[in-house]
């Protein structure tokens, strides 16, 4: 493997531009390229030719099937394979793939969550090729399949997936952003493209441990487990040298990703023991989102080949660092300008400030929605602890840019960081050194030199959620700015006035201090910023008119589509917490309590034997008493979980159900856990039925 040429294998399994230009007739290639560039639907008149070329290419790669690959609301990707074979009259087969089969699929949608958008009898759903994301072949064991990245909508055209709103939001931000650029005098750019670089954190533990832990298997996180003797106290894992077995895993994962055209680029040990990160080179948002889905899948598959299990949950281990997925987001033009690059001439500076003002406005006005976009039962376990940002949305700009923005907000005496007056569109800003903007790792939404890094997003998330929200709310801010700029007589004055007004109005959302400090939540409250610590509270804003309006106005969701999304999010939250509750019950009832009972009986007989022999049984009885007390507490926790589950199941309002899951089930699990974790530390290691934190995080077989 080490001898493979990376340049040769990169994108080897992708029907990319170079393959297209080689295999398609010139005019078809040109039409297809134009469609991809403009983000239009594929012209049916060329579809047959394109499909046929794809089929031949895929068959040469060993493919027997094709599939429409989509991202329903289940949290995982979906694929249904169809073979290329067609029967012939003489009893044989020919391999066929038509333009129609490429463009559109018709999977039965009835078993995918729709949040009440349609009844089961109208089960039909359509998948449609997102031709801006290239098709590829994927190899799973001996099976090789042509994958077609798709959007998924219902018979009536309602959105059923995560990709459709993403594509719609990319159009919205492009449209409104272009209005602003044109008003500022740009005559060369035709499109704005949102970009994404998703850093993916994960844990790797020995597969054998997962087989012994139902909680990891079913919930992706430990519901029980005492703290290890050594946690992350010494900070010796972060950026440490990579263990050989892990390095072999990473090499193979990289190779598989590169073949799929995923630009996995950086890799390192993360803060917690057994925690790692991989990040790609950023790219066009929808393609980068597909690539992140593939990255998660490849990490999990390759891990198994190496005897590892890859945990993507945001908080697999209590009191240890959780896993995030930092969403690095920006906007570029089709002629190569990054709109979040401050630039070094007066015009670029002014443009940067307008874009920045739009983002500051958007994030402040729609902070609850942005918070909701990363809310889930699993991320609730991570936010606010152990190097994860708190649940309060704020923006970090860094000292230098922060000062410039504050000065602009003050108006009149506009000044750059050195205190010199600046006039947007006329004067220049001092060059912002990129590393100076990235020192604050505690911010949920940080400007990092030429992009924003949304760190609140968790490791399991599909990046479309936070990014379609960002695109939509920024599109709205850009729209309002464009409305003003298009009417302005003096564009520089208008820019100055808009930036001043917006930075002043939304100053409260900018926070350059320590987000982990105890003082921040108090300060944030004074500023009127919300601290939505849990998913059900975060989701509530989706019922508000201003949220419905922004999605409707930018054609991302109709109110009924948004409502269905809310129902799905609430149900998913509740179901996940219920699964945790049931899993905790099973582990406690069938593994922990029997083991503790047996151990206590052994202890009691040992005490009797010692006493009979004339020895002192005082240690025995002290321990026995403690164990029995804790066993009682564990049983108490089990009773609480049972009661809580029944109460949640009896509730039929989705919001109340989620709230009950949060308020009753999660604390009950915690109650059981507290007793069990104490027991784990005092009973014989040989009788404890679950692999411990010490074993899972440090022992490799
Ligand atoms: P850090 O760990 O310091 O945050 P990394 O290098 O791990 O930095 O990750 C930064 C991520 O941001 C990479 O995936 C990188 O490609 C991405 N990125 C860089 N520039 C942009 C941009 N303009 N738009 C989106 N993502 C970007
Ligand atoms: Mg980062």
Short mmCIF file of N, CA and C and ligand atoms in Angstrom, two decimals, residues 194-201 238-239 263 265-268 270 277-283 326-332 338-341 438 441 448 450-453 455, ligand 1:
data_model
loop_
_atom_site.label_atom_id
_atom_site.label_comp_id
_atom_site.label_asym_id
_atom_site.label_seq_id
_atom_site.Cartn_x
_atom_site.Cartn_y
_atom_site.Cartn_z
N UNK A 194 -20.89 28.64 -1.66
CA UNK A 194 -20.56 28.43 -0.25
C UNK A 194 -19.57 27.28 -0.16
N UNK A 195 -18.59 27.43 0.76
CA UNK A 195 -17.56 26.40 0.89
C UNK A 195 -17.55 25.80 2.29
N UNK A 196 -17.06 24.58 2.37
CA UNK A 196 -17.03 23.88 3.66
C UNK A 196 -15.77 23.04 3.80
N UNK A 197 -15.19 23.11 4.98
CA UNK A 197 -14.13 22.17 5.38
C UNK A 197 -14.55 21.63 6.74
N UNK A 198 -14.89 20.35 6.80
CA UNK A 198 -15.44 19.78 8.05
C UNK A 198 -14.38 18.95 8.75
N UNK A 199 -13.95 19.43 9.92
CA UNK A 199 -12.99 18.64 10.70
C UNK A 199 -13.77 17.56 11.45
N UNK A 200 -13.33 16.34 11.33
CA UNK A 200 -14.08 15.22 11.91
C UNK A 200 -13.29 14.60 13.06
N UNK A 201 -13.87 14.66 14.26
CA UNK A 201 -13.24 14.00 15.40
C UNK A 201 -13.91 12.66 15.65
N UNK A 238 -2.88 14.79 23.02
CA UNK A 238 -3.08 15.78 21.96
C UNK A 238 -1.80 15.94 21.12
N UNK A 239 -1.92 15.75 19.84
CA UNK A 239 -0.80 15.87 18.90
C UNK A 239 0.36 14.93 19.24
N UNK A 263 -10.63 14.65 -0.10
CA UNK A 263 -9.27 15.16 0.10
C UNK A 263 -8.82 15.12 1.55
N UNK A 265 -6.84 15.29 4.58
CA UNK A 265 -5.56 15.98 4.50
C UNK A 265 -4.79 16.00 5.82
N UNK A 266 -5.43 16.51 6.88
CA UNK A 266 -4.70 16.52 8.15
C UNK A 266 -5.21 15.41 9.05
N UNK A 267 -4.33 14.89 9.90
CA UNK A 267 -4.75 13.86 10.86
C UNK A 267 -3.88 13.99 12.10
N UNK A 268 -4.49 13.79 13.25
CA UNK A 268 -3.69 13.86 14.48
C UNK A 268 -4.44 13.26 15.65
N UNK A 270 -6.21 13.54 19.12
CA UNK A 270 -6.96 14.62 19.77
C UNK A 270 -6.71 14.60 21.28
N UNK A 277 -8.51 13.00 14.91
CA UNK A 277 -9.22 13.90 14.00
C UNK A 277 -8.69 13.75 12.58
N UNK A 278 -9.59 13.91 11.63
CA UNK A 278 -9.18 13.99 10.23
C UNK A 278 -9.90 15.19 9.62
N UNK A 279 -9.20 15.94 8.78
CA UNK A 279 -9.84 17.08 8.11
C UNK A 279 -9.45 17.10 6.64
N UNK A 280 -10.39 17.48 5.79
CA UNK A 280 -10.11 17.53 4.36
C UNK A 280 -9.68 18.93 3.94
N UNK A 281 -9.29 19.05 2.69
CA UNK A 281 -9.13 20.37 2.10
C UNK A 281 -10.54 20.83 1.73
N UNK A 282 -10.88 22.07 2.05
CA UNK A 282 -12.26 22.52 1.88
C UNK A 282 -12.70 22.49 0.41
N UNK A 283 -14.01 22.47 0.22
CA UNK A 283 -14.53 22.45 -1.15
C UNK A 283 -15.95 22.98 -1.20
N UNK A 326 -15.95 20.58 13.56
CA UNK A 326 -15.88 22.01 13.30
C UNK A 326 -16.25 22.27 11.84
N UNK A 327 -17.26 23.12 11.70
CA UNK A 327 -17.76 23.42 10.37
C UNK A 327 -17.11 24.72 9.91
N UNK A 328 -16.09 24.60 9.07
CA UNK A 328 -15.42 25.78 8.52
C UNK A 328 -16.18 26.20 7.27
N UNK A 329 -16.68 27.41 7.30
CA UNK A 329 -17.60 27.84 6.25
C UNK A 329 -17.19 29.20 5.69
N UNK A 330 -17.28 29.32 4.40
CA UNK A 330 -17.03 30.61 3.78
C UNK A 330 -17.80 30.70 2.47
N UNK A 331 -17.59 31.78 1.74
CA UNK A 331 -18.23 31.93 0.43
C UNK A 331 -17.17 32.39 -0.56
N UNK A 332 -17.15 31.75 -1.73
CA UNK A 332 -16.20 32.15 -2.77
C UNK A 332 -16.99 32.53 -4.01
N UNK A 338 -12.33 34.74 -2.29
CA UNK A 338 -12.93 34.33 -1.02
C UNK A 338 -13.53 35.57 -0.36
N UNK A 339 -14.84 35.58 -0.18
CA UNK A 339 -15.50 36.78 0.34
C UNK A 339 -15.15 37.07 1.79
N UNK A 340 -14.55 36.09 2.47
CA UNK A 340 -14.15 36.34 3.86
C UNK A 340 -12.65 36.59 3.99
N UNK A 341 -12.02 36.86 2.86
CA UNK A 341 -10.61 37.25 2.89
C UNK A 341 -10.57 38.77 2.92
N UNK A 438 -6.89 33.26 15.49
CA UNK A 438 -7.31 31.90 15.80
C UNK A 438 -6.88 31.42 17.18
N UNK A 441 -9.83 29.29 21.21
CA UNK A 441 -10.43 28.03 20.81
C UNK A 441 -11.75 27.79 21.53
N UNK A 448 -11.65 32.88 11.61
CA UNK A 448 -10.28 32.34 11.65
C UNK A 448 -9.50 32.77 10.39
N UNK A 450 -9.93 33.73 7.26
CA UNK A 450 -10.57 33.85 5.95
C UNK A 450 -11.82 32.98 5.86
N UNK A 451 -12.37 32.61 7.02
CA UNK A 451 -13.56 31.75 7.09
C UNK A 451 -14.10 31.83 8.50
N UNK A 452 -15.30 31.36 8.69
CA UNK A 452 -15.81 31.20 10.05
C UNK A 452 -15.76 29.72 10.41
N UNK A 453 -15.49 29.48 11.68
CA UNK A 453 -15.43 28.10 12.16
C UNK A 453 -16.53 27.93 13.20
N UNK A 455 -17.97 25.90 15.80
CA UNK A 455 -17.43 24.78 16.59
C UNK A 455 -18.49 24.09 17.44
P1 LIG B 1 -7.80 23.94 12.91
O1 LIG B 1 -7.66 22.61 13.58
O2 LIG B 1 -6.78 24.94 13.30
O3 LIG B 1 -9.17 24.49 13.00
P2 LIG B 1 -7.59 22.51 10.40
O4 LIG B 1 -6.52 22.69 9.39
O5 LIG B 1 -7.68 21.24 11.14
O6 LIG B 1 -7.49 23.76 11.36
O7 LIG B 1 -9.00 22.72 9.70
C1 LIG B 1 -9.33 23.84 9.01
C2 LIG B 1 -10.35 23.45 7.98
O8 LIG B 1 -10.87 24.64 7.39
C3 LIG B 1 -9.76 22.61 6.83
O9 LIG B 1 -10.67 21.60 6.49
C4 LIG B 1 -9.64 23.64 5.74
O10 LIG B 1 -9.67 23.09 4.43
C5 LIG B 1 -10.89 24.48 5.99
N1 LIG B 1 -10.90 25.77 5.28
C6 LIG B 1 -9.86 26.56 4.96
N2 LIG B 1 -10.28 27.61 4.20
C7 LIG B 1 -11.62 27.48 4.04
C8 LIG B 1 -12.64 28.21 3.34
N3 LIG B 1 -12.36 29.31 2.67
N4 LIG B 1 -13.90 27.74 3.40
C9 LIG B 1 -14.20 26.63 4.09
N5 LIG B 1 -13.29 25.91 4.75
C10 LIG B 1 -12.02 26.31 4.73
#
